[in-house]
Coordinates of C-alpha atoms in Angstrom, one line a residue:
M206 CA -4.7 -1.8 -3.1
N207 CA -7.6 -2.8 -4.5
P208 CA -9.7 -5.6 -3.0
S209 CA -8.4 -7.6 -6.0
D210 CA -5.5 -5.7 -7.3
P211 CA -4.6 -5.8 -10.9
V212 CA -1.6 -3.7 -10.5
A213 CA 1.6 -5.7 -11.8
P214 CA 3.5 -7.3 -9.5
A215 CA 7.1 -6.7 -8.8
T216 CA 10.0 -7.5 -11.6
P217 CA 11.3 -10.7 -10.6
A218 CA 14.9 -10.9 -9.1
P219 CA 17.2 -13.0 -11.5
P220 CA 17.8 -16.5 -10.4
S221 CA 21.3 -15.5 -9.8
D222 CA 20.5 -13.2 -7.1
P223 CA 21.6 -14.9 -4.4
H224 CA 18.8 -13.5 -1.6
F225 CA 16.2 -15.0 -4.3
L226 CA 14.1 -17.8 -4.1
D227 CA 11.4 -19.1 -6.4
L228 CA 9.4 -21.5 -3.9
G229 CA 6.7 -22.5 -6.2
L230 CA 3.3 -21.6 -5.7
G231 CA 2.7 -19.1 -7.3
L232 CA 5.4 -17.5 -4.0
D233 CA 8.9 -16.1 -4.9
L234 CA 10.9 -14.8 -1.3
L235 CA 13.8 -12.6 -1.4
E236 CA 15.9 -11.0 1.0
V237 CA 15.6 -7.1 1.4
V238 CA 17.6 -6.1 4.5
P239 CA 20.0 -9.4 5.4
Q240 CA 18.4 -11.7 8.1
R241 CA 15.6 -9.1 8.9
L242 CA 13.6 -8.5 6.7
Y243 CA 11.6 -10.4 3.8
V244 CA 9.3 -9.8 0.9
L245 CA 6.9 -12.4 -0.4
R246 CA 5.8 -11.8 -3.9
Y247 CA 2.9 -13.2 -5.2
P248 CA 1.4 -12.7 -9.1
I249 CA -0.6 -9.9 -7.8
G250 CA 0.7 -8.1 -4.5
Q251 CA 3.1 -9.2 -1.8
A252 CA 3.9 -9.7 2.2
Y253 CA 6.7 -9.0 4.2
L254 CA 7.8 -11.0 7.2
W255 CA 10.3 -9.5 9.7
R256 CA 12.6 -11.3 12.4
D257 CA 13.6 -10.5 15.9
G258 CA 16.2 -13.5 16.2
G259 CA 13.3 -16.1 15.8
A260 CA 10.1 -14.2 16.7
L261 CA 9.0 -13.3 13.3
T262 CA 5.8 -10.7 12.1
L263 CA 3.9 -10.7 9.1
I264 CA 3.4 -7.4 7.2
D265 CA 0.1 -8.3 5.3
S266 CA -0.4 -12.3 4.5
G267 CA -1.4 -12.4 0.5
P268 CA -4.6 -13.4 -1.2
A269 CA -6.6 -16.9 0.2
G270 CA -4.6 -19.8 0.1
S271 CA -1.4 -18.2 0.5
A272 CA -0.7 -19.9 3.9
A273 CA 1.6 -23.3 2.5
G274 CA 3.6 -20.9 0.8
I275 CA 4.2 -18.6 3.4
E276 CA 5.0 -21.3 6.0
E277 CA 7.2 -22.9 3.1
A278 CA 9.1 -19.6 3.0
I279 CA 9.5 -19.8 6.8
R280 CA 10.9 -23.3 6.2
S281 CA 12.9 -22.7 3.8
L282 CA 14.7 -19.9 5.9
G283 CA 15.4 -21.9 8.7
L284 CA 12.8 -20.2 11.1
R285 CA 9.5 -22.1 12.4
P286 CA 6.4 -20.9 11.5
E287 CA 5.5 -21.7 15.2
R288 CA 7.3 -18.3 16.0
L289 CA 4.8 -16.4 13.7
E290 CA 3.4 -14.1 16.5
R291 CA 1.9 -11.3 15.1
I292 CA -0.3 -10.2 11.3
V293 CA -0.4 -6.5 10.6
L294 CA -3.0 -6.2 8.3
T295 CA -2.0 -2.9 6.4
H296 CA -5.9 -2.6 4.9
C297 CA -8.9 -4.8 4.6
H298 CA -8.3 -6.1 0.9
R299 CA -8.5 -9.6 -0.4
D300 CA -4.7 -9.3 -1.8
H301 CA -3.4 -9.0 1.5
V302 CA -5.6 -10.2 4.2
G303 CA -6.8 -13.6 2.3
G304 CA -4.1 -15.6 4.1
A305 CA -4.6 -14.3 7.5
G306 CA -7.4 -16.6 9.3
E307 CA -6.1 -19.9 7.8
L308 CA -2.1 -18.5 9.2
A309 CA -3.4 -17.6 12.5
A310 CA -5.2 -20.6 12.9
R311 CA -2.6 -22.7 12.5
W312 CA -0.1 -21.0 14.8
G313 CA -1.3 -19.4 17.2
A314 CA -0.2 -15.2 16.0
S315 CA -2.5 -12.8 16.5
V316 CA -4.3 -10.4 14.0
V317 CA -4.0 -7.0 14.2
A318 CA -5.8 -4.0 12.1
H319 CA -7.0 -0.6 12.3
R320 CA -10.2 0.0 14.1
L321 CA -12.1 1.1 11.1
D322 CA -10.9 -1.5 8.5
A323 CA -11.2 -4.1 11.3
P324 CA -14.9 -5.2 10.2
V325 CA -14.4 -5.3 7.0
V326 CA -11.6 -8.3 7.6
R327 CA -14.0 -9.5 10.1
G328 CA -17.1 -9.8 7.4
E329 CA -19.2 -7.5 9.2
L330 CA -18.8 -4.9 6.5
P331 CA -18.6 -4.6 2.6
V332 CA -15.4 -3.7 1.4
P333 CA -15.5 -0.2 0.5
E334 CA -15.8 1.1 -3.4
P335 CA -12.7 3.4 -4.9
A336 CA -13.4 6.1 -6.5
L337 CA -12.0 5.2 -9.6
L338 CA -9.9 7.5 -12.4
D339 CA -10.8 6.6 -15.8
W340 CA -7.6 5.0 -16.4
E341 CA -7.6 2.7 -13.3
I342 CA -10.7 1.3 -14.3
P343 CA -9.3 -1.3 -16.8
L344 CA -7.2 -2.3 -14.1
Y345 CA -9.4 -2.8 -11.5
E346 CA -11.7 -5.0 -13.9
R347 CA -8.5 -7.0 -14.4
G348 CA -7.9 -7.8 -10.6
L349 CA -11.5 -9.9 -10.3
T350 CA -9.9 -13.1 -10.2
L351 CA -8.2 -13.4 -6.6
P352 CA -11.2 -15.1 -4.3
E353 CA -12.3 -13.0 -2.1
A354 CA -11.1 -12.7 1.5
P355 CA -12.7 -14.9 4.3
P356 CA -14.1 -13.5 7.3
T357 CA -10.9 -13.3 9.6
R358 CA -10.6 -12.6 13.0
V359 CA -9.0 -9.2 14.3
D360 CA -7.5 -10.0 17.4
R361 CA -5.8 -6.3 18.1
E362 CA -7.9 -2.6 16.8
V363 CA -4.8 -0.5 16.5
E364 CA -4.9 3.3 15.9
D365 CA -2.5 5.8 15.0
G366 CA 1.0 5.7 17.1
D367 CA 0.0 2.5 18.7
A368 CA 3.3 0.5 19.5
L369 CA 3.4 -2.9 17.5
G370 CA 5.4 -5.0 20.1
F371 CA 8.4 -5.9 17.4
G372 CA 11.3 -4.5 14.9
D373 CA 13.0 -2.2 18.2
G374 CA 9.8 -0.1 18.4
A375 CA 7.4 -0.2 15.5
Y376 CA 4.6 1.4 15.5
V377 CA 1.4 2.5 13.8
V378 CA 1.1 5.2 11.0
H379 CA -2.5 6.0 10.1
V380 CA -3.1 6.3 6.3
P381 CA -6.6 7.1 5.8
G382 CA -7.0 7.3 1.7
H383 CA -6.7 4.1 0.5
T384 CA -9.2 2.6 2.2
D385 CA -10.5 4.4 6.0
G386 CA -8.3 2.1 8.3
S387 CA -5.6 1.9 6.0
I388 CA -2.1 2.0 7.9
A389 CA 1.7 2.0 7.5
V390 CA 4.2 0.7 9.7
H391 CA 7.3 2.3 10.7
L392 CA 10.4 1.2 12.6
P393 CA 12.3 4.1 13.1
R394 CA 15.5 2.5 14.4
H395 CA 15.8 0.4 11.6
G396 CA 14.6 2.9 8.6
V397 CA 12.2 0.8 7.7
L398 CA 8.9 1.9 6.5
F399 CA 6.3 -0.4 5.1
T400 CA 3.4 1.8 3.3
G401 CA 0.5 -0.9 2.2
D402 CA -1.0 0.0 -0.8
A403 CA -0.8 4.1 0.4
V404 CA 2.5 4.3 -1.8
A405 CA 3.7 1.9 -4.5
S406 CA 6.6 1.1 -6.5
V407 CA 5.7 -0.2 -10.1
G408 CA 8.0 1.6 -12.3
Q409 CA 8.8 4.0 -9.8
V410 CA 7.0 5.7 -6.5
M411 CA 3.9 6.6 -6.8
L412 CA 0.7 7.4 -5.5
G413 CA -1.3 3.5 -5.1
V414 CA -4.5 3.3 -6.7
F415 CA -7.8 2.9 -6.2
N416 CA -8.4 5.0 -3.5
V417 CA -11.9 5.8 -1.5
D418 CA -11.0 9.4 -0.9
R419 CA -7.7 10.6 -3.1
E420 CA -7.1 14.1 -1.2
R421 CA -6.6 11.9 2.5
A422 CA -4.5 10.0 0.3
L423 CA -2.3 12.3 -0.9
E424 CA -2.0 14.1 2.4
S425 CA -1.3 10.5 3.7
F426 CA 1.5 9.7 0.9
R427 CA 3.3 13.7 2.7
R428 CA 3.2 12.2 5.9
L429 CA 5.0 8.8 5.0
A430 CA 7.3 11.3 3.0
S431 CA 8.3 13.2 6.0
L432 CA 9.6 10.2 7.4
A433 CA 12.5 10.1 5.6
P434 CA 12.5 6.7 5.3
S435 CA 16.0 4.5 4.5
V436 CA 14.3 1.2 2.7
A437 CA 10.6 1.5 2.1
C438 CA 8.0 -1.7 0.9
F439 CA 5.3 -1.1 -0.4
G440 CA 1.9 -3.5 -1.5
H441 CA 2.8 -3.5 -4.8
G442 CA 6.0 -3.0 -6.4
D443 CA 9.9 -3.5 -5.5
P444 CA 10.9 -1.9 -2.2
V445 CA 13.5 0.6 -2.4
T446 CA 16.8 0.7 -0.7
E447 CA 18.9 3.3 -1.7
D448 CA 18.2 7.8 -1.9
T449 CA 14.9 5.8 -0.1
A450 CA 13.7 9.3 1.0
A451 CA 14.4 11.6 -1.6
A452 CA 12.9 9.3 -4.3
V453 CA 9.3 9.1 -1.7
K454 CA 9.7 13.1 -0.9
T455 CA 9.8 13.5 -4.9
A456 CA 7.1 11.4 -5.5
A457 CA 5.2 13.0 -3.0
E458 CA 5.5 16.2 -4.1
Q459 CA 5.0 15.3 -7.8
A460 CA 1.7 13.6 -7.0
S461 CA 0.5 16.9 -5.4
G462 CA 1.5 19.1 -7.6
Q463 CA -0.4 17.3 -10.2
V464 CA -3.5 17.6 -8.5
A465 CA -3.8 21.2 -7.9
G466 CA -2.4 21.8 -11.1

């Protein structure tokens, strides 16, 4: 969410869950869609691994120092890290971009980010400061322990609607508000939506916190709800795989109503 987002991580799956693997290194691996989609969970934040056969795509990359754990996760699935083709960054915050540079350097993956956040990812511009609500301040302050992300190359700058070359038609949805260049990734043929930090699922589906522009963030939330996903994957909190479209739509309406009121 924020460069060092402190929001509580997703509740760990029980050890008896056959799709749950504690890899150590501060990383857990959980299957979301069989043989297709996995979440890699850190104490703060998470990334997602999508597979098209043996070809792999990461959505976000965890904090700095995450590369070794991600490689171990890939190998634990019987897959090859050298088949990692791209790393799509939903926005410029350190808990999402920190591992991208090392992974790209090791395995040749291309790094993808929105045009407006790419200069921040590269270290050319500072990370934008959020407009914090009072209740967000202590959460924000708790998160200043993650290491800053190193400057990271961006191989491809994208815009709203751009095709991403995986997932049978994945494309970019520009969702400004959390940052100016925040993006979601929609896979319509699979009903999967990666929201980045535009939306969270911490106890319930909700507007993401630590936004630079709350009104634009709400507009983005409503736009994502209109996509009616079957599976929603968030930057923070458990993925939602049942009654997903209704949950996201209701949360967007409630968030908009609270602001209007």
